Tab-separated table of C-alpha atoms in Angstrom:
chain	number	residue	atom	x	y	z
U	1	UNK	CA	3.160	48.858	17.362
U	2	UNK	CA	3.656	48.771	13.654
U	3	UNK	CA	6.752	46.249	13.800
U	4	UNK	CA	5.140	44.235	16.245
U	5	UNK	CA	1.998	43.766	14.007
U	6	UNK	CA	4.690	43.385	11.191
U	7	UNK	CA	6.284	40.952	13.050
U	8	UNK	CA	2.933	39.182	13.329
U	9	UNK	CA	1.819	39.216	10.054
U	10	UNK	CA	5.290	37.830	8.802
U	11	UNK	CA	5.157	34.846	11.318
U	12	UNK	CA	1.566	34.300	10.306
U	13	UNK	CA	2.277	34.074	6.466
U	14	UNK	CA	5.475	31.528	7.287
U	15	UNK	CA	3.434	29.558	9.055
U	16	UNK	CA	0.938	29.245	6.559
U	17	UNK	CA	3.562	28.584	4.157
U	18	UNK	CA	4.892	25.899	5.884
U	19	UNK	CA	0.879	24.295	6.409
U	20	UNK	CA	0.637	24.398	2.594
U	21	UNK	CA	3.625	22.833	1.682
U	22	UNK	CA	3.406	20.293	4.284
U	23	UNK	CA	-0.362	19.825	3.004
U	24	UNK	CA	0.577	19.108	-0.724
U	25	UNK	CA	-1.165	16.286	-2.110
U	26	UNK	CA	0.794	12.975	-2.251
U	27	UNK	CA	2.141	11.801	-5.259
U	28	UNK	CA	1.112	8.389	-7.115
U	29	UNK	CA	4.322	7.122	-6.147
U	30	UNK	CA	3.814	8.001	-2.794
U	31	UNK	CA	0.660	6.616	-2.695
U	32	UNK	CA	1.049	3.362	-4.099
U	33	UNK	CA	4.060	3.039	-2.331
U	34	UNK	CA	2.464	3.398	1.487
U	35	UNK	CA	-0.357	1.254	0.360
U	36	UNK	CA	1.620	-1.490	-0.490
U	37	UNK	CA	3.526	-1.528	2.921
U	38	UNK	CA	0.118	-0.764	4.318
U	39	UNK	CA	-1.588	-3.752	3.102
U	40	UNK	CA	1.379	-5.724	3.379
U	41	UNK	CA	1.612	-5.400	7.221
U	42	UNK	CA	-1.917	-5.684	7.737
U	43	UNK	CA	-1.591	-9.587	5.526
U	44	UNK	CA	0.930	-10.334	7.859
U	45	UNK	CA	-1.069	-9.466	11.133
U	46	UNK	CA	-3.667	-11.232	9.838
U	47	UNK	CA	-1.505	-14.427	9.340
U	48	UNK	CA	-0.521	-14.190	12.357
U	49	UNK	CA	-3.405	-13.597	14.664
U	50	UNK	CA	-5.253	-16.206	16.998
U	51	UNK	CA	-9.042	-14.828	16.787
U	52	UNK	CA	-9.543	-14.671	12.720
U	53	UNK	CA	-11.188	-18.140	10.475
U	54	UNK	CA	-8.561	-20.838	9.641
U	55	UNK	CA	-9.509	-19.981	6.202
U	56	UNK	CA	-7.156	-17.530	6.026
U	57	UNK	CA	-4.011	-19.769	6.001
U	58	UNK	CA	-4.919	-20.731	2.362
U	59	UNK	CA	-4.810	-17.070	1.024
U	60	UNK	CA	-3.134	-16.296	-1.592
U	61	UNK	CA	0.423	-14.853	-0.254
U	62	UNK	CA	0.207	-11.001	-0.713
U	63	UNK	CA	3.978	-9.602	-0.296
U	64	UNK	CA	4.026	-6.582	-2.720
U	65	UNK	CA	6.544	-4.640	-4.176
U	66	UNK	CA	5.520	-2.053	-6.983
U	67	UNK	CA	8.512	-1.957	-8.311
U	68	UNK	CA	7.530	-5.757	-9.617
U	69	UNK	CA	5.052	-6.399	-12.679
U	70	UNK	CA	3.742	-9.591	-11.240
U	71	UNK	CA	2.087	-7.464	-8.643
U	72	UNK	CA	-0.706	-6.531	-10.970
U	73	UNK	CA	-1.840	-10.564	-11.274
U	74	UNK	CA	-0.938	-10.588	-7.813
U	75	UNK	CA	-3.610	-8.306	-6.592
U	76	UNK	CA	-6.004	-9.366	-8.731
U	77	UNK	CA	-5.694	-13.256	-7.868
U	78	UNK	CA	-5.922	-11.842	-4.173
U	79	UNK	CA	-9.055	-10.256	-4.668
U	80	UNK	CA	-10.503	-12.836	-6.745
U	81	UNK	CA	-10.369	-15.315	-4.107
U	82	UNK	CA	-13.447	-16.942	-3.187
U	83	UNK	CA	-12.366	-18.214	0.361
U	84	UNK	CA	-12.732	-16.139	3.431
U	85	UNK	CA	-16.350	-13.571	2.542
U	86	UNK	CA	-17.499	-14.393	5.931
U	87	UNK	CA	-14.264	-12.298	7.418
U	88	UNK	CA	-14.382	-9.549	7.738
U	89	UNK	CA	-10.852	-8.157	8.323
U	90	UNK	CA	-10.326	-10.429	4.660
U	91	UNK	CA	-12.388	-8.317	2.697
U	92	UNK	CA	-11.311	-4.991	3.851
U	93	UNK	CA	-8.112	-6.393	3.060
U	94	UNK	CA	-9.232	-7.226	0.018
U	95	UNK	CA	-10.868	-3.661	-0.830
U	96	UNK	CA	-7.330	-1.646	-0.012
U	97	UNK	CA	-5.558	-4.252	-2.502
U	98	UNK	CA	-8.665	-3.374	-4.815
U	99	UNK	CA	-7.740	0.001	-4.770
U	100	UNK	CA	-4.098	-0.023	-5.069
U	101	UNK	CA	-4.881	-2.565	-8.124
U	102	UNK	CA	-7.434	0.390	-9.468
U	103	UNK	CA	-4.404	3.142	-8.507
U	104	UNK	CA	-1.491	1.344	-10.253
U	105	UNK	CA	-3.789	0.573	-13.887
U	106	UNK	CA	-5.735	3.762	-13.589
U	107	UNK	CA	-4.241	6.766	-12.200
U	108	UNK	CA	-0.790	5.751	-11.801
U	109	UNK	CA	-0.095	4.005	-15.312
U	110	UNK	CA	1.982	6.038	-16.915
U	111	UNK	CA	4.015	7.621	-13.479
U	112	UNK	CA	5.554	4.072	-12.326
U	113	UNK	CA	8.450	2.126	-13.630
U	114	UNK	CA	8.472	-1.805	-13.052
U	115	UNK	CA	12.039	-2.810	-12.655
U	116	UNK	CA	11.445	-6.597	-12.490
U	117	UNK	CA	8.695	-8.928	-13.526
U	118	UNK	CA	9.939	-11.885	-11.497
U	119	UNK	CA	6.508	-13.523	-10.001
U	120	UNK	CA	8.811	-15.887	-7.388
U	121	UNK	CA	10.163	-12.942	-6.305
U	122	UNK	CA	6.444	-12.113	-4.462
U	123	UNK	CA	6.274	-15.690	-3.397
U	124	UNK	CA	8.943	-15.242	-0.544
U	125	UNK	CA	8.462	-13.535	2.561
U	126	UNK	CA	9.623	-10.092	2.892
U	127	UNK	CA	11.691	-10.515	5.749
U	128	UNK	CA	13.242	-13.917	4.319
U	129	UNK	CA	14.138	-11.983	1.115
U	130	UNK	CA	16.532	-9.279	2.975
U	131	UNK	CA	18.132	-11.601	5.547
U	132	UNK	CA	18.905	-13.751	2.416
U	133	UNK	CA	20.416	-11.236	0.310
């Protein structure tokens, strides 16, 4: 009995181990990062569905990459645009690329590295970009 409860109490404790470490908070990398693509894709299903206003063919392009200064003015022109209030699927959009705006000045400032700061770069569709290169 006393190695089986052993036994037990050893698988228990790994297996909380593994919860905790698989539970660790993300970092602001991380975070930034999976926002980015996040709001990205969600842009681009938004360009491309049939049921939302044909306002939203004159946003402002939103193809981010954090690793790019211009992404800061990007965001904010994004959410600054006065187009589109009435939809709604534009201003949640519009509240994640809030956040990741708030996320890259605030919390993130010091932890990220911008490797570029070419704005034309963000003008050209992701996809586009990697076949091209």
């Amino acid at each position: 009995k006393l190695t089986t409860r052993k036994m037990l109490l050893s698988l228990i404790a790994l297996l909380s181990a593994s919860l905790l470490a698989s539970a660790a908070p993300p970092t602001c990398y991380s975070r930034v990062l999976s926002l980015s693509k996040e709001i990205t894709e969600s842009f681009k299903e938004l360009q491309t569905s049939k049921d939302v206003d044909s306002c939203v063919a004159t946003l402002p392009r939103l193809y981010l990459d954090i690793h790019n200064y211009c992404v800061l003015a990007k965001l904010r022109d994004f959410v600054a645009y006065p187009r589109c209030d009435t939809v709604l699927e534009v201003n949640e959009l519009k509240e994640k690329a809030r956040s990741l705006y708030t996320i890259l000045i605030s919390y993130c400032r010091r932890d990220l590295v911008f490797l570029t700061d070419d704005c034309n770069a963000l003008e050209i569709p992701i996809e586009r970009s990697i076949t091209e290169s």
